[in-house]
mmCIF file of C-alpha atoms in Angstrom:
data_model
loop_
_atom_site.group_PDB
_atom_site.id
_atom_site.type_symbol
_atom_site.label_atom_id
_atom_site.label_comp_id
_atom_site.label_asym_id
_atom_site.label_seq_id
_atom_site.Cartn_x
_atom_site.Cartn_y
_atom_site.Cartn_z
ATOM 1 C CA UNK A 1 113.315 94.923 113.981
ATOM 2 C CA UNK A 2 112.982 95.750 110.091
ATOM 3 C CA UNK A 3 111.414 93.343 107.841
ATOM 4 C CA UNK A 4 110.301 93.365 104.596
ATOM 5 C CA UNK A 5 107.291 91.792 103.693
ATOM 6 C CA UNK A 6 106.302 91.203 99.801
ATOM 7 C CA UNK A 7 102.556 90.302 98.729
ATOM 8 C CA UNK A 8 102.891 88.712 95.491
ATOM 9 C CA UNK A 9 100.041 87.132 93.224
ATOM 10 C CA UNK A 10 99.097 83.846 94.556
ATOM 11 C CA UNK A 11 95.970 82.891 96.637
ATOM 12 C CA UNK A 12 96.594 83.125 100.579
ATOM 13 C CA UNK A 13 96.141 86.606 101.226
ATOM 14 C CA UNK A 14 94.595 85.623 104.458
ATOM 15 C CA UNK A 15 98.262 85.023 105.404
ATOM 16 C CA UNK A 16 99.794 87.809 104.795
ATOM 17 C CA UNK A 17 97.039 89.993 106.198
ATOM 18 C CA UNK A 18 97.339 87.913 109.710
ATOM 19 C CA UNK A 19 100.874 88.284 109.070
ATOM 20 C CA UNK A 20 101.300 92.482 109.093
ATOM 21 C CA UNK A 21 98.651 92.258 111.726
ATOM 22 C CA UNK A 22 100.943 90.312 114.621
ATOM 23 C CA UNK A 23 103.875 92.232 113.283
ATOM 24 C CA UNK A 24 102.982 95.249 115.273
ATOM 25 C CA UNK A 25 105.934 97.030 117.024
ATOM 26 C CA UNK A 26 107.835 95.902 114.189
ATOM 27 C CA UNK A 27 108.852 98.021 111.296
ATOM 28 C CA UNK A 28 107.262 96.905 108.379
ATOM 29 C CA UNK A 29 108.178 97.623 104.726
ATOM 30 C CA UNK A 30 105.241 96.074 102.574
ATOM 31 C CA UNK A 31 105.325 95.792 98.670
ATOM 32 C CA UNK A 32 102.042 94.629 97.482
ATOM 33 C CA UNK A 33 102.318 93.077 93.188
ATOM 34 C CA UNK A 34 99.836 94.231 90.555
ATOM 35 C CA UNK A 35 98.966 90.360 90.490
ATOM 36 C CA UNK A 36 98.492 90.647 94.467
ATOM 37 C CA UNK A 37 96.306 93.497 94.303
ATOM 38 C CA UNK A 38 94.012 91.381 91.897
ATOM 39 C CA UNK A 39 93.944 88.579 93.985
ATOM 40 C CA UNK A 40 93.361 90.579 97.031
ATOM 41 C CA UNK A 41 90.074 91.607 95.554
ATOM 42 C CA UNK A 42 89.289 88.204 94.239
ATOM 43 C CA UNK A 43 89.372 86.458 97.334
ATOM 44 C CA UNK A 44 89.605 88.943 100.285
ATOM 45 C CA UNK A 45 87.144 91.398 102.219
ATOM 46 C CA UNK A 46 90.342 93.307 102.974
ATOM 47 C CA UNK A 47 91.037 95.855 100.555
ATOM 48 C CA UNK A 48 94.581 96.748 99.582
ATOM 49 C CA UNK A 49 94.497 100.406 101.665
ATOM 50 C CA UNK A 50 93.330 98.380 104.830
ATOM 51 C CA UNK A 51 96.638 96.219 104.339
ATOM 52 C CA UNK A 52 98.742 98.820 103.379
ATOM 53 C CA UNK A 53 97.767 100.770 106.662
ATOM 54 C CA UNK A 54 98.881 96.894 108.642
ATOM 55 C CA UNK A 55 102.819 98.659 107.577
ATOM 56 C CA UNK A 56 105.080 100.841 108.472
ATOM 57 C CA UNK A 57 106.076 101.931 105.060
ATOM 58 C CA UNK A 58 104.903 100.917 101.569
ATOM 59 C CA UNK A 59 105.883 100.759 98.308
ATOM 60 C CA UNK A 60 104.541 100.165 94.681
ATOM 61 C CA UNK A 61 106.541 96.644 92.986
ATOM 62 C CA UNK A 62 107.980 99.026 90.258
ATOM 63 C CA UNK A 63 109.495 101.566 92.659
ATOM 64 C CA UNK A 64 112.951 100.681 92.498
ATOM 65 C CA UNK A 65 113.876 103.966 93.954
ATOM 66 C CA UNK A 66 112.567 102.180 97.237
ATOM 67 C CA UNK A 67 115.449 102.071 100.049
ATOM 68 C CA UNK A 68 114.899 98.166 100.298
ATOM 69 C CA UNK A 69 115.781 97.918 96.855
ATOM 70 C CA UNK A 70 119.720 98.741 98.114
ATOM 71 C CA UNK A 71 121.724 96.410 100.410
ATOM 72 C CA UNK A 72 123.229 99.560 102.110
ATOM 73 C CA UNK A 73 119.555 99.939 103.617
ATOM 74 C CA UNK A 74 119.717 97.232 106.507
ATOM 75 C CA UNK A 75 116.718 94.995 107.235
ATOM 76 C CA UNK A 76 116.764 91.869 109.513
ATOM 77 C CA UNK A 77 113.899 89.379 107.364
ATOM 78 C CA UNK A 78 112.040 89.372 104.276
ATOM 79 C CA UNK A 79 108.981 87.512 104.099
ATOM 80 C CA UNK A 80 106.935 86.780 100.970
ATOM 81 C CA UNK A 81 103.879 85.953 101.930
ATOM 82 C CA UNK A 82 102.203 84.285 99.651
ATOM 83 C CA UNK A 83 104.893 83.889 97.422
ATOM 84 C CA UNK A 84 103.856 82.754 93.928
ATOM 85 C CA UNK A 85 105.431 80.272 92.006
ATOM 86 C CA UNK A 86 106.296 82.729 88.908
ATOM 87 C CA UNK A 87 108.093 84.933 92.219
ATOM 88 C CA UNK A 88 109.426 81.379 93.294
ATOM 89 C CA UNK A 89 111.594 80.979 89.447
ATOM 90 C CA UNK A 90 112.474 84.698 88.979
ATOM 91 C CA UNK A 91 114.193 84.850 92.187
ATOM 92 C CA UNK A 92 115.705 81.230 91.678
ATOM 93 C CA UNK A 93 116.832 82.429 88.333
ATOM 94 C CA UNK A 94 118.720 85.598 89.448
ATOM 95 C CA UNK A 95 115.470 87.832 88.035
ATOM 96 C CA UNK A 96 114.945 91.526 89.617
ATOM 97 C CA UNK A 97 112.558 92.866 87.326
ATOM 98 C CA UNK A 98 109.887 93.410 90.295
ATOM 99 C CA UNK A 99 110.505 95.435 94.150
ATOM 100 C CA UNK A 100 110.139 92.293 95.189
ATOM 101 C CA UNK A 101 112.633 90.663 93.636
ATOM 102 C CA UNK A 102 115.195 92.381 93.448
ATOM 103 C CA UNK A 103 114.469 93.403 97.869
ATOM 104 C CA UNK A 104 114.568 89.033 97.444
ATOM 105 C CA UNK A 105 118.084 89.441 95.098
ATOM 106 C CA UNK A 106 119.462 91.863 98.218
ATOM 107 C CA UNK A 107 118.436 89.471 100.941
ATOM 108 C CA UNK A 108 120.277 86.701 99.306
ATOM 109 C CA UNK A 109 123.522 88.791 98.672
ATOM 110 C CA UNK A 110 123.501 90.260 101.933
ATOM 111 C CA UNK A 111 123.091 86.793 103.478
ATOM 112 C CA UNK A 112 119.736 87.933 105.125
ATOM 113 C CA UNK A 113 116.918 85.710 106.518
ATOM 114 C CA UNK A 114 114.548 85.487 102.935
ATOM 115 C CA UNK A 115 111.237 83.394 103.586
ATOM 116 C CA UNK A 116 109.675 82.581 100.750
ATOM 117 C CA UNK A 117 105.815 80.681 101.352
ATOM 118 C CA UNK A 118 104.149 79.053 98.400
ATOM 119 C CA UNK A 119 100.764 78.408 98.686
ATOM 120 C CA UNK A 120 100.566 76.166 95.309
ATOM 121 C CA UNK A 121 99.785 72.870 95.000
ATOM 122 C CA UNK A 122 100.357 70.085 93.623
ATOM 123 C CA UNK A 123 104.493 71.094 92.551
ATOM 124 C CA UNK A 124 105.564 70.159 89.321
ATOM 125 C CA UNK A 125 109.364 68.870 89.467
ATOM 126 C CA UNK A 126 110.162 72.342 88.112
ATOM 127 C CA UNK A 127 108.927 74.141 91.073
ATOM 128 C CA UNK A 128 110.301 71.193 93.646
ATOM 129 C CA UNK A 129 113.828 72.190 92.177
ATOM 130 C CA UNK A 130 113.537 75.872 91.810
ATOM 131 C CA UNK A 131 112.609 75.707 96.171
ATOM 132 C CA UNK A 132 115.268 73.214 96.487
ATOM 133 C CA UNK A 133 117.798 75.854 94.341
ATOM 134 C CA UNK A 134 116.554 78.536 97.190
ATOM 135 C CA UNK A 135 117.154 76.532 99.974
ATOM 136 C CA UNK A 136 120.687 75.269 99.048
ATOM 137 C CA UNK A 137 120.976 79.167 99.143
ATOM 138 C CA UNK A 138 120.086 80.058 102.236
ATOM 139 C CA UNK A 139 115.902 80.919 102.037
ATOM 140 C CA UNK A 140 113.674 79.824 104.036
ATOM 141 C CA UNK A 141 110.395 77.755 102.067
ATOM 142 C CA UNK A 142 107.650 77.709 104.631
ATOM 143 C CA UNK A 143 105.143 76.037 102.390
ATOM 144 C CA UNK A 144 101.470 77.146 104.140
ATOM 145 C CA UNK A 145 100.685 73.926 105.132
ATOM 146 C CA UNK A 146 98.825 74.448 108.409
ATOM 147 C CA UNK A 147 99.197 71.503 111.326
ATOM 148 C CA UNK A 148 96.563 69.784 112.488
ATOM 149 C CA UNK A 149 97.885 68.582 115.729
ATOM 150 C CA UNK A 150 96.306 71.791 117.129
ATOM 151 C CA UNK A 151 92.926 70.603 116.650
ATOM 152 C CA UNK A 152 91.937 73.882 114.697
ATOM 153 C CA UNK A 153 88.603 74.734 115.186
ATOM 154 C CA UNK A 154 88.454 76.938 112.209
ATOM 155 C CA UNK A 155 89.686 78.441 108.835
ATOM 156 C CA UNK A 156 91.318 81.311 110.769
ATOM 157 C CA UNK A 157 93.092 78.737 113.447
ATOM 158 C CA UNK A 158 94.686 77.321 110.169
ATOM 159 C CA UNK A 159 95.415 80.743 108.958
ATOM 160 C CA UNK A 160 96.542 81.054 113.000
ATOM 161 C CA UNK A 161 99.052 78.222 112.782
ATOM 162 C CA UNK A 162 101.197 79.314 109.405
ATOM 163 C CA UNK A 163 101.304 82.818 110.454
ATOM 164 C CA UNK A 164 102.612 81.771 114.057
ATOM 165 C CA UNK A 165 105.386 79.853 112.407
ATOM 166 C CA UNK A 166 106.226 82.703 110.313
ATOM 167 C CA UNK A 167 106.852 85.276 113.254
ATOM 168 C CA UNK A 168 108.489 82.439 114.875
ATOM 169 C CA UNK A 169 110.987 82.380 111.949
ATOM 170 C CA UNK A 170 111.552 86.159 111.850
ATOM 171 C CA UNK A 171 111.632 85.903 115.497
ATOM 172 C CA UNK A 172 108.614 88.009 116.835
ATOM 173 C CA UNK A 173 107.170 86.256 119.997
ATOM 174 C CA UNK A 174 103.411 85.153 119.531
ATOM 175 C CA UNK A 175 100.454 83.207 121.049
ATOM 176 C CA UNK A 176 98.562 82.457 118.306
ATOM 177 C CA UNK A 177 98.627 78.918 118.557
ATOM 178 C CA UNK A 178 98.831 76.438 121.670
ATOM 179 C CA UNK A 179 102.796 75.373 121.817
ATOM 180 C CA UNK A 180 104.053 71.628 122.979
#
């Protein structure tokens, strides 16, 4: 299975590392943003080399040269993971300035699986609309809102319980979290 996973500037890098990290056996193609890469050192012990060896393949977000940037290059998913809000409006609005936007513009044209997962709350009426927009389209909005029901025991069995609903959704089989 391909998939494309973007890290774009929002906080929840947590998720996205857990992410890449049950995706083995997978191939990965990761774009990490500038804004990412910021955050990442803001609010992870994970540097951005430690993440970028979690992929198969990796790009930089101006590297439009990339094969995912194409829809002759065939992936299965794209995940964005977090996915900011700013990421959230540009591909709404039709924007490709970024790798990740315009691999985001591809899924959509191609009709392939696009998750997008905002971490960001509260939602002003603007973002509410620009997720409903997506989803009339065909993308996935997984807001990382873990479950509870699972009687997590921890930050990471929070972490645990997005991340096992995102490989459920790009279906990769996982454990990470006690099923019904």
């Amino acid at each position: 299975m391909r998939i494309v996973v973007g890290i774009s500037g929002a906080s929840g890098i947590p998720y996205a590392v857990k992410f890449l990290e049950n995706l083995k056996g997978q191939e990965t193609y990761l774009i990490i943003s500038d804004a990412a890469k910021k955050v990442i050192e803001y609010e992870s012990d994970v540097d951005v080399d430690r993440i970028r060896s979690l992929a198969s393949h990796n790009y930089e977000d101006d590297d439009f040269s990339a094969p995912i940037s194409s829809g002759s290059f065939l992936f299965d998913s794209m995940v964005i993971v977090p996915c900011s809000i700013t990421t959230i409006s540009k591909i709404a609005s039709g924007i490709s300035d970024t790798l990740i936007t315009r691999a985001a513009a591809v899924s959509l044209k191609e009709r392939r699986r696009l998750i997008v997962v905002p971490r960001e709350m509260p939602l002003s009426t603007i973002d509410l609309r620009n997720m409903t927009y997506l989803s009339e389209n065909g993308v996935i909005v997984a807001i990382a809102s873990p479950g509870f029901y699972t009687h997590p025991k921890s930050v990471d069995d929070m972490i645990s319980f997005v991340v096992s609903r995102l490989l459920d959704l790009v279906g990769v089989k996982n454990d990470l979290i006690e099923r019904w």
